[in-house]
Amino acid sequence: MPIVSRGFHGRRPEPGHKLPPGQYETHDFPVLSAGPTPRVSREDWEFSVAAETGERRTWSWADLMALPSQRPTVDLHCVTKWSKFGTDWEGVSVDTLLEGVGSAAEYALVHSYGGYTTNLPLEDLRDGQAWIAFRYDGEDLAPEHGGPARLLVPHLYLWKSAKWVRGIELLLNDEPGFWESAGYHDYGDPWREQRYQGD
Ligand SMILES: Nc1nc2c(c(=O)[nH]1)N[C@H]1C(S)=C(S)[C@@H](COP(=O)(O)O)O[C@H]1N2
Ligand SMILES: [Mo]
């Protein structure tokens, strides 16, 4: 008797991965950008952490490359309902960039080249949950996916993973970012299906 293949069951997720409510799996990597792709050269690239105290730290591209990096494999969940399992990245943990910064802030507003912003509680950027990612699938991160570098915070909907990231502002009071001001959920937990305000 021939071995029966397990077959393809449409939108059933890969074994070992879970789909948040209302999501489907895709094998593509769709590009979602609110505007044109900003072109930022590595020579001109800078990344800053600015605390509410006025303390500010800045890294050049060479500074970032000199820091220890990690290679997280994570699932991505976009509010437009696609999820992508097992994506491979390389980046510097945000913990490394926040180390030693004196701040009483509980919130972060993330800024991108091109003007995009997104907000989240500072604790969601800590404890190995977020990276400044510069490689995807073994290659330099493509400009349309946020290269030279993007924030990667995979436990929240992907709009929180700011592409072309240029800095993190530490705030005592929460401030909505680009999509959050347009009606997207302030926090954006895919497991609680927090897509829009009021969800
Ligand atoms: N700077 C910036 N970052 C951004 C966006 C954007 O428009 N500008 N779009 C967000 C949204 S809504 C999503 S779903 C993801 C998409 O990332 P991708 O294009 O790499 O799939 O980027 C997020 N980060
Ligand atoms: Mo999105």
PDB file of C-alpha atoms and ligand atoms in Angstrom:
ATOM      1  CA  MET A   1       0.000   0.000   0.000  1.00  0.00           C
ATOM      2  CA  PRO A   2       1.378   3.405  -0.890  1.00  0.00           C
ATOM      3  CA  ILE A   3       2.218   5.739   1.906  1.00  0.00           C
ATOM      4  CA  VAL A   4      -0.510   8.320   2.012  1.00  0.00           C
ATOM      5  CA  SER A   5       0.901  11.798   2.058  1.00  0.00           C
ATOM      6  CA  ARG A   6      -0.388  14.079   4.725  1.00  0.00           C
ATOM      7  CA  GLY A   7      -1.657  16.336   1.973  1.00  0.00           C
ATOM      8  CA  PHE A   8      -2.342  20.005   2.034  1.00  0.00           C
ATOM      9  CA  HIS A   9      -5.212  21.199   4.159  1.00  0.00           C
ATOM     10  CA  GLY A  10      -5.543  24.725   2.837  1.00  0.00           C
ATOM     11  CA  ARG A  11      -5.193  27.231   5.571  1.00  0.00           C
ATOM     12  CA  ARG A  12      -4.168  24.927   8.370  1.00  0.00           C
ATOM     13  CA  PRO A  13      -1.006  26.253  10.009  1.00  0.00           C
ATOM     14  CA  GLU A  14       2.303  24.415   9.908  1.00  0.00           C
ATOM     15  CA  PRO A  15       2.786  21.992  12.791  1.00  0.00           C
ATOM     16  CA  GLY A  16       4.295  23.621  15.844  1.00  0.00           C
ATOM     17  CA  HIS A  17       2.923  27.043  14.980  1.00  0.00           C
ATOM     18  CA  LYS A  18      -0.309  28.631  16.101  1.00  0.00           C
ATOM     19  CA  LEU A  19      -2.485  31.122  14.285  1.00  0.00           C
ATOM     20  CA  PRO A  20      -3.954  33.973  16.317  1.00  0.00           C
ATOM     21  CA  PRO A  21      -7.738  34.429  15.920  1.00  0.00           C
ATOM     22  CA  GLY A  22      -8.842  35.721  12.520  1.00  0.00           C
ATOM     23  CA  GLN A  23      -5.438  35.173  10.870  1.00  0.00           C
ATOM     24  CA  TYR A  24      -4.443  32.952   7.913  1.00  0.00           C
ATOM     25  CA  GLU A  25      -0.998  31.660   7.006  1.00  0.00           C
ATOM     26  CA  THR A  26       0.924  33.016   4.032  1.00  0.00           C
ATOM     27  CA  HIS A  27       4.262  31.901   2.610  1.00  0.00           C
ATOM     28  CA  ASP A  28       4.814  35.234   0.843  1.00  0.00           C
ATOM     29  CA  PHE A  29       6.296  38.245   2.522  1.00  0.00           C
ATOM     30  CA  PRO A  30       3.874  41.046   1.578  1.00  0.00           C
ATOM     31  CA  VAL A  31       5.160  44.622   1.653  1.00  0.00           C
ATOM     32  CA  LEU A  32       2.982  47.101   3.550  1.00  0.00           C
ATOM     33  CA  SER A  33       4.162  50.700   3.663  1.00  0.00           C
ATOM     34  CA  ALA A  34       2.114  53.838   4.282  1.00  0.00           C
ATOM     35  CA  GLY A  35       4.299  55.875   1.915  1.00  0.00           C
ATOM     36  CA  PRO A  36       7.332  55.697  -0.343  1.00  0.00           C
ATOM     37  CA  THR A  37      10.381  53.688   0.737  1.00  0.00           C
ATOM     38  CA  PRO A  38      12.920  56.086   2.256  1.00  0.00           C
ATOM     39  CA  ARG A  39      16.447  55.433   0.987  1.00  0.00           C
ATOM     40  CA  VAL A  40      18.873  55.694   3.896  1.00  0.00           C
ATOM     41  CA  SER A  41      22.521  54.841   3.269  1.00  0.00           C
ATOM     42  CA  ARG A  42      24.461  53.028   5.955  1.00  0.00           C
ATOM     43  CA  GLU A  43      26.919  55.974   6.030  1.00  0.00           C
ATOM     44  CA  ASP A  44      24.153  58.414   6.928  1.00  0.00           C
ATOM     45  CA  TRP A  45      22.195  56.021   9.139  1.00  0.00           C
ATOM     46  CA  GLU A  46      21.931  56.898  12.818  1.00  0.00           C
ATOM     47  CA  PHE A  47      19.897  55.424  15.621  1.00  0.00           C
ATOM     48  CA  SER A  48      19.095  57.201  18.892  1.00  0.00           C
ATOM     49  CA  VAL A  49      17.538  56.468  22.223  1.00  0.00           C
ATOM     50  CA  ALA A  50      16.215  59.683  23.779  1.00  0.00           C
ATOM     51  CA  ALA A  51      15.090  59.594  27.402  1.00  0.00           C
ATOM     52  CA  GLU A  52      12.619  61.963  29.033  1.00  0.00           C
ATOM     53  CA  THR A  53      15.511  63.295  31.141  1.00  0.00           C
ATOM     54  CA  GLY A  54      17.208  64.762  28.076  1.00  0.00           C
ATOM     55  CA  GLU A  55      19.785  61.949  27.962  1.00  0.00           C
ATOM     56  CA  ARG A  56      20.366  60.841  24.393  1.00  0.00           C
ATOM     57  CA  ARG A  57      22.497  58.032  22.964  1.00  0.00           C
ATOM     58  CA  THR A  58      23.298  57.703  19.297  1.00  0.00           C
ATOM     59  CA  TRP A  59      24.750  54.810  17.298  1.00  0.00           C
ATOM     60  CA  SER A  60      26.221  54.941  13.815  1.00  0.00           C
ATOM     61  CA  TRP A  61      25.906  51.920  11.519  1.00  0.00           C
ATOM     62  CA  ALA A  62      29.443  50.865  12.522  1.00  0.00           C
ATOM     63  CA  ASP A  63      28.510  51.223  16.199  1.00  0.00           C
ATOM     64  CA  LEU A  64      25.469  48.993  15.674  1.00  0.00           C
ATOM     65  CA  MET A  65      27.521  46.374  13.822  1.00  0.00           C
ATOM     66  CA  ALA A  66      30.015  46.290  16.696  1.00  0.00           C
ATOM     67  CA  LEU A  67      27.312  45.235  19.176  1.00  0.00           C
ATOM     68  CA  PRO A  68      26.494  41.589  19.863  1.00  0.00           C
ATOM     69  CA  SER A  69      23.659  40.426  17.635  1.00  0.00           C
ATOM     70  CA  GLN A  70      21.075  37.672  17.927  1.00  0.00           C
ATOM     71  CA  ARG A  71      19.287  35.487  15.386  1.00  0.00           C
ATOM     72  CA  PRO A  72      15.661  35.221  16.360  1.00  0.00           C
ATOM     73  CA  THR A  73      13.259  32.957  14.462  1.00  0.00           C
ATOM     74  CA  VAL A  74       9.773  34.349  14.954  1.00  0.00           C
ATOM     75  CA  ASP A  75       6.204  34.294  13.638  1.00  0.00           C
ATOM     76  CA  LEU A  76       4.815  37.533  12.165  1.00  0.00           C
ATOM     77  CA  HIS A  77       1.183  38.618  12.429  1.00  0.00           C
ATOM     78  CA  CYS A  78      -0.138  41.505  10.334  1.00  0.00           C
ATOM     79  CA  VAL A  79      -3.380  43.272  11.187  1.00  0.00           C
ATOM     80  CA  THR A  80      -4.482  42.744   7.551  1.00  0.00           C
ATOM     81  CA  LYS A  81      -4.800  39.072   8.650  1.00  0.00           C
ATOM     82  CA  TRP A  82      -1.760  37.347   7.202  1.00  0.00           C
ATOM     83  CA  SER A  83       0.671  35.504   9.446  1.00  0.00           C
ATOM     84  CA  LYS A  84       4.055  34.179   8.419  1.00  0.00           C
ATOM     85  CA  PHE A  85       5.697  31.451  10.472  1.00  0.00           C
ATOM     86  CA  GLY A  86       9.331  30.847  11.268  1.00  0.00           C
ATOM     87  CA  THR A  87      10.961  33.977   9.843  1.00  0.00           C
ATOM     88  CA  ASP A  88      14.740  34.261  10.389  1.00  0.00           C
ATOM     89  CA  TRP A  89      16.271  37.577  11.394  1.00  0.00           C
ATOM     90  CA  GLU A  90      19.483  38.992  12.724  1.00  0.00           C
ATOM     91  CA  GLY A  91      19.523  42.045  14.929  1.00  0.00           C
ATOM     92  CA  VAL A  92      20.644  43.734  18.105  1.00  0.00           C
ATOM     93  CA  SER A  93      18.396  43.215  21.105  1.00  0.00           C
ATOM     94  CA  VAL A  94      16.730  46.445  22.213  1.00  0.00           C
ATOM     95  CA  ASP A  95      17.837  45.449  25.738  1.00  0.00           C
ATOM     96  CA  THR A  96      21.417  46.128  24.638  1.00  0.00           C
ATOM     97  CA  LEU A  97      20.497  49.632  23.442  1.00  0.00           C
ATOM     98  CA  LEU A  98      18.531  50.494  26.593  1.00  0.00           C
ATOM     99  CA  GLU A  99      21.245  49.202  28.945  1.00  0.00           C
ATOM    100  CA  GLY A 100      22.278  51.843  31.458  1.00  0.00           C
ATOM    101  CA  VAL A 101      19.844  54.493  30.207  1.00  0.00           C
ATOM    102  CA  GLY A 102      18.403  56.225  33.266  1.00  0.00           C
ATOM    103  CA  SER A 103      14.691  56.672  32.758  1.00  0.00           C
ATOM    104  CA  ALA A 104      11.413  56.486  34.609  1.00  0.00           C
ATOM    105  CA  ALA A 105       9.511  56.191  31.321  1.00  0.00           C
ATOM    106  CA  GLU A 106       6.879  53.508  30.855  1.00  0.00           C
ATOM    107  CA  TYR A 107       6.150  54.238  27.199  1.00  0.00           C
ATOM    108  CA  ALA A 108       8.058  54.362  23.960  1.00  0.00           C
ATOM    109  CA  LEU A 109       7.403  56.192  20.718  1.00  0.00           C
ATOM    110  CA  VAL A 110       9.411  54.646  17.894  1.00  0.00           C
ATOM    111  CA  HIS A 111      10.457  56.954  15.046  1.00  0.00           C
ATOM    112  CA  SER A 112      11.306  56.019  11.476  1.00  0.00           C
ATOM    113  CA  TYR A 113      13.067  57.700   8.591  1.00  0.00           C
ATOM    114  CA  GLY A 114      10.201  58.995   6.453  1.00  0.00           C
ATOM    115  CA  GLY A 115       8.143  60.113   9.444  1.00  0.00           C
ATOM    116  CA  TYR A 116       6.324  56.922  10.513  1.00  0.00           C
ATOM    117  CA  THR A 117       5.857  56.448  14.251  1.00  0.00           C
ATOM    118  CA  THR A 118       4.399  53.758  16.490  1.00  0.00           C
ATOM    119  CA  ASN A 119       3.929  53.565  20.259  1.00  0.00           C
ATOM    120  CA  LEU A 120       4.135  50.750  22.757  1.00  0.00           C
ATOM    121  CA  PRO A 121       4.802  50.180  26.440  1.00  0.00           C
ATOM    122  CA  LEU A 122       8.536  50.267  27.087  1.00  0.00           C
ATOM    123  CA  GLU A 123       8.361  46.867  28.803  1.00  0.00           C
ATOM    124  CA  ASP A 124       7.347  45.320  25.469  1.00  0.00           C
ATOM    125  CA  LEU A 125      10.735  46.351  24.057  1.00  0.00           C
ATOM    126  CA  ARG A 126      12.606  44.690  26.936  1.00  0.00           C
ATOM    127  CA  ASP A 127      13.464  41.156  28.060  1.00  0.00           C
ATOM    128  CA  GLY A 128      14.379  39.692  24.693  1.00  0.00           C
ATOM    129  CA  GLN A 129      11.111  40.664  23.000  1.00  0.00           C
ATOM    130  CA  ALA A 130      12.397  43.219  20.458  1.00  0.00           C
ATOM    131  CA  TRP A 131      15.318  43.768  18.110  1.00  0.00           C
ATOM    132  CA  ILE A 132      16.787  46.346  15.758  1.00  0.00           C
ATOM    133  CA  ALA A 133      16.917  43.900  12.855  1.00  0.00           C
ATOM    134  CA  PHE A 134      19.224  44.331   9.869  1.00  0.00           C
ATOM    135  CA  ARG A 135      19.239  40.903   8.210  1.00  0.00           C
ATOM    136  CA  TYR A 136      16.342  38.770   7.026  1.00  0.00           C
ATOM    137  CA  ASP A 137      16.658  35.177   5.821  1.00  0.00           C
ATOM    138  CA  GLY A 138      20.464  35.466   5.724  1.00  0.00           C
ATOM    139  CA  GLU A 139      20.511  38.624   3.561  1.00  0.00           C
ATOM    140  CA  ASP A 140      20.817  42.335   4.283  1.00  0.00           C
ATOM    141  CA  LEU A 141      17.310  43.578   5.006  1.00  0.00           C
ATOM    142  CA  ALA A 142      15.741  44.793   1.733  1.00  0.00           C
ATOM    143  CA  PRO A 143      14.742  48.487   1.606  1.00  0.00           C
ATOM    144  CA  GLU A 144      11.045  47.681   1.093  1.00  0.00           C
ATOM    145  CA  HIS A 145      11.064  45.576   4.280  1.00  0.00           C
ATOM    146  CA  GLY A 146      12.722  48.357   6.279  1.00  0.00           C
ATOM    147  CA  GLY A 147      16.426  48.210   5.452  1.00  0.00           C
ATOM    148  CA  PRO A 148      18.951  49.246   6.557  1.00  0.00           C
ATOM    149  CA  ALA A 149      17.237  48.345   9.845  1.00  0.00           C
ATOM    150  CA  ARG A 150      13.788  47.965  11.343  1.00  0.00           C
ATOM    151  CA  LEU A 151      12.311  47.346  14.727  1.00  0.00           C
ATOM    152  CA  LEU A 152      11.155  43.748  15.161  1.00  0.00           C
ATOM    153  CA  VAL A 153       8.628  43.211  17.933  1.00  0.00           C
ATOM    154  CA  PRO A 154       6.893  40.026  16.837  1.00  0.00           C
ATOM    155  CA  HIS A 155       4.545  39.483  19.787  1.00  0.00           C
ATOM    156  CA  LEU A 156       2.492  42.505  18.640  1.00  0.00           C
ATOM    157  CA  TYR A 157       0.831  43.121  15.258  1.00  0.00           C
ATOM    158  CA  LEU A 158       3.435  43.941  12.651  1.00  0.00           C
ATOM    159  CA  TRP A 159       2.564  47.633  12.344  1.00  0.00           C
ATOM    160  CA  LYS A 160       4.472  48.025  15.640  1.00  0.00           C
ATOM    161  CA  SER A 161       7.636  46.748  13.895  1.00  0.00           C
ATOM    162  CA  ALA A 162       8.669  50.128  12.489  1.00  0.00           C
ATOM    163  CA  LYS A 163      10.637  49.884   9.249  1.00  0.00           C
ATOM    164  CA  TRP A 164      13.583  52.263   8.577  1.00  0.00           C
ATOM    165  CA  VAL A 165      13.825  52.799  12.310  1.00  0.00           C
ATOM    166  CA  ARG A 166      15.832  55.809  13.462  1.00  0.00           C
ATOM    167  CA  GLY A 167      15.107  56.048  17.154  1.00  0.00           C
ATOM    168  CA  ILE A 168      13.179  55.284  20.304  1.00  0.00           C
ATOM    169  CA  GLU A 169      11.804  58.098  22.410  1.00  0.00           C
ATOM    170  CA  LEU A 170      11.172  57.192  26.051  1.00  0.00           C
ATOM    171  CA  LEU A 171       8.045  58.886  27.418  1.00  0.00           C
ATOM    172  CA  LEU A 172       6.344  59.260  30.790  1.00  0.00           C
ATOM    173  CA  ASN A 173       2.967  59.458  29.035  1.00  0.00           C
ATOM    174  CA  ASP A 174       1.715  57.295  26.180  1.00  0.00           C
ATOM    175  CA  GLU A 175       1.488  59.061  22.796  1.00  0.00           C
ATOM    176  CA  PRO A 176      -0.206  57.472  19.791  1.00  0.00           C
ATOM    177  CA  GLY A 177       1.839  56.793  16.678  1.00  0.00           C
ATOM    178  CA  PHE A 178       0.809  56.947  13.013  1.00  0.00           C
ATOM    179  CA  TRP A 179      -1.683  54.064  12.818  1.00  0.00           C
ATOM    180  CA  GLU A 180      -2.720  54.370  16.458  1.00  0.00           C
ATOM    181  CA  SER A 181      -3.855  57.962  15.706  1.00  0.00           C
ATOM    182  CA  ALA A 182      -5.834  56.587  12.752  1.00  0.00           C
ATOM    183  CA  GLY A 183      -7.892  54.165  14.851  1.00  0.00           C
ATOM    184  CA  TYR A 184      -5.621  51.145  15.259  1.00  0.00           C
ATOM    185  CA  HIS A 185      -5.421  49.639  18.725  1.00  0.00           C
ATOM    186  CA  ASP A 186      -3.046  51.281  21.163  1.00  0.00           C
ATOM    187  CA  TYR A 187      -1.440  47.939  22.144  1.00  0.00           C
ATOM    188  CA  GLY A 188      -2.134  45.490  19.292  1.00  0.00           C
ATOM    189  CA  ASP A 189      -1.944  41.990  20.794  1.00  0.00           C
ATOM    190  CA  PRO A 190      -2.749  39.507  17.985  1.00  0.00           C
ATOM    191  CA  TRP A 191      -3.779  36.790  20.500  1.00  0.00           C
ATOM    192  CA  ARG A 192      -6.466  39.097  21.895  1.00  0.00           C
ATOM    193  CA  GLU A 193      -7.289  40.322  18.372  1.00  0.00           C
ATOM    194  CA  GLN A 194      -6.671  43.959  19.311  1.00  0.00           C
ATOM    195  CA  ARG A 195      -6.857  45.342  15.774  1.00  0.00           C
ATOM    196  CA  TYR A 196      -8.739  48.591  16.246  1.00  0.00           C
ATOM    197  CA  GLN A 197      -9.618  50.956  19.078  1.00  0.00           C
ATOM    198  CA  GLY A 198     -12.293  49.338  21.203  1.00  0.00           C
ATOM    199  CA  ASP A 199     -11.282  45.732  20.346  1.00  0.00           C
TER     200      ASP A 199
HETATM  201  N1  LIG B   1       8.276  53.095   8.706  1.00  0.00           N
HETATM  202  C1  LIG B   1       7.231  52.287   8.513  1.00  0.00           C
HETATM  203  N2  LIG B   1       7.196  51.125   9.192  1.00  0.00           N
HETATM  204  C2  LIG B   1       6.158  50.285   9.018  1.00  0.00           C
HETATM  205  C3  LIG B   1       5.112  50.595   8.140  1.00  0.00           C
HETATM  206  C4  LIG B   1       5.176  51.818   7.435  1.00  0.00           C
HETATM  207  O1  LIG B   1       4.292  52.174   6.638  1.00  0.00           O
HETATM  208  N3  LIG B   1       6.268  52.629   7.637  1.00  0.00           N
HETATM  209  N4  LIG B   1       4.049  49.721   8.006  1.00  0.00           N
HETATM  210  C5  LIG B   1       3.801  48.820   9.120  1.00  0.00           C
HETATM  211  C6  LIG B   1       2.835  47.809   8.795  1.00  0.00           C
HETATM  212  S1  LIG B   1       1.200  48.259   8.812  1.00  0.00           S
HETATM  213  C7  LIG B   1       3.194  46.511   8.588  1.00  0.00           C
HETATM  214  S2  LIG B   1       2.039  45.296   8.396  1.00  0.00           S
HETATM  215  C8  LIG B   1       4.625  46.116   8.499  1.00  0.00           C
HETATM  216  C9  LIG B   1       4.862  45.464   7.178  1.00  0.00           C
HETATM  217  O2  LIG B   1       6.178  45.072   7.079  1.00  0.00           O
HETATM  218  P1  LIG B   1       6.657  44.427   5.703  1.00  0.00           P
HETATM  219  O3  LIG B   1       6.381  45.446   4.632  1.00  0.00           O
HETATM  220  O4  LIG B   1       8.090  44.123   5.875  1.00  0.00           O
HETATM  221  O5  LIG B   1       5.799  43.213   5.500  1.00  0.00           O
HETATM  222  O6  LIG B   1       5.498  47.222   8.649  1.00  0.00           O
HETATM  223  C10 LIG B   1       5.099  48.169   9.590  1.00  0.00           C
HETATM  224  N5  LIG B   1       6.158  49.126   9.718  1.00  0.00           N
HETATM  225 MO    MO B   2      -0.026  46.274   8.735  1.00  0.00          MO
END
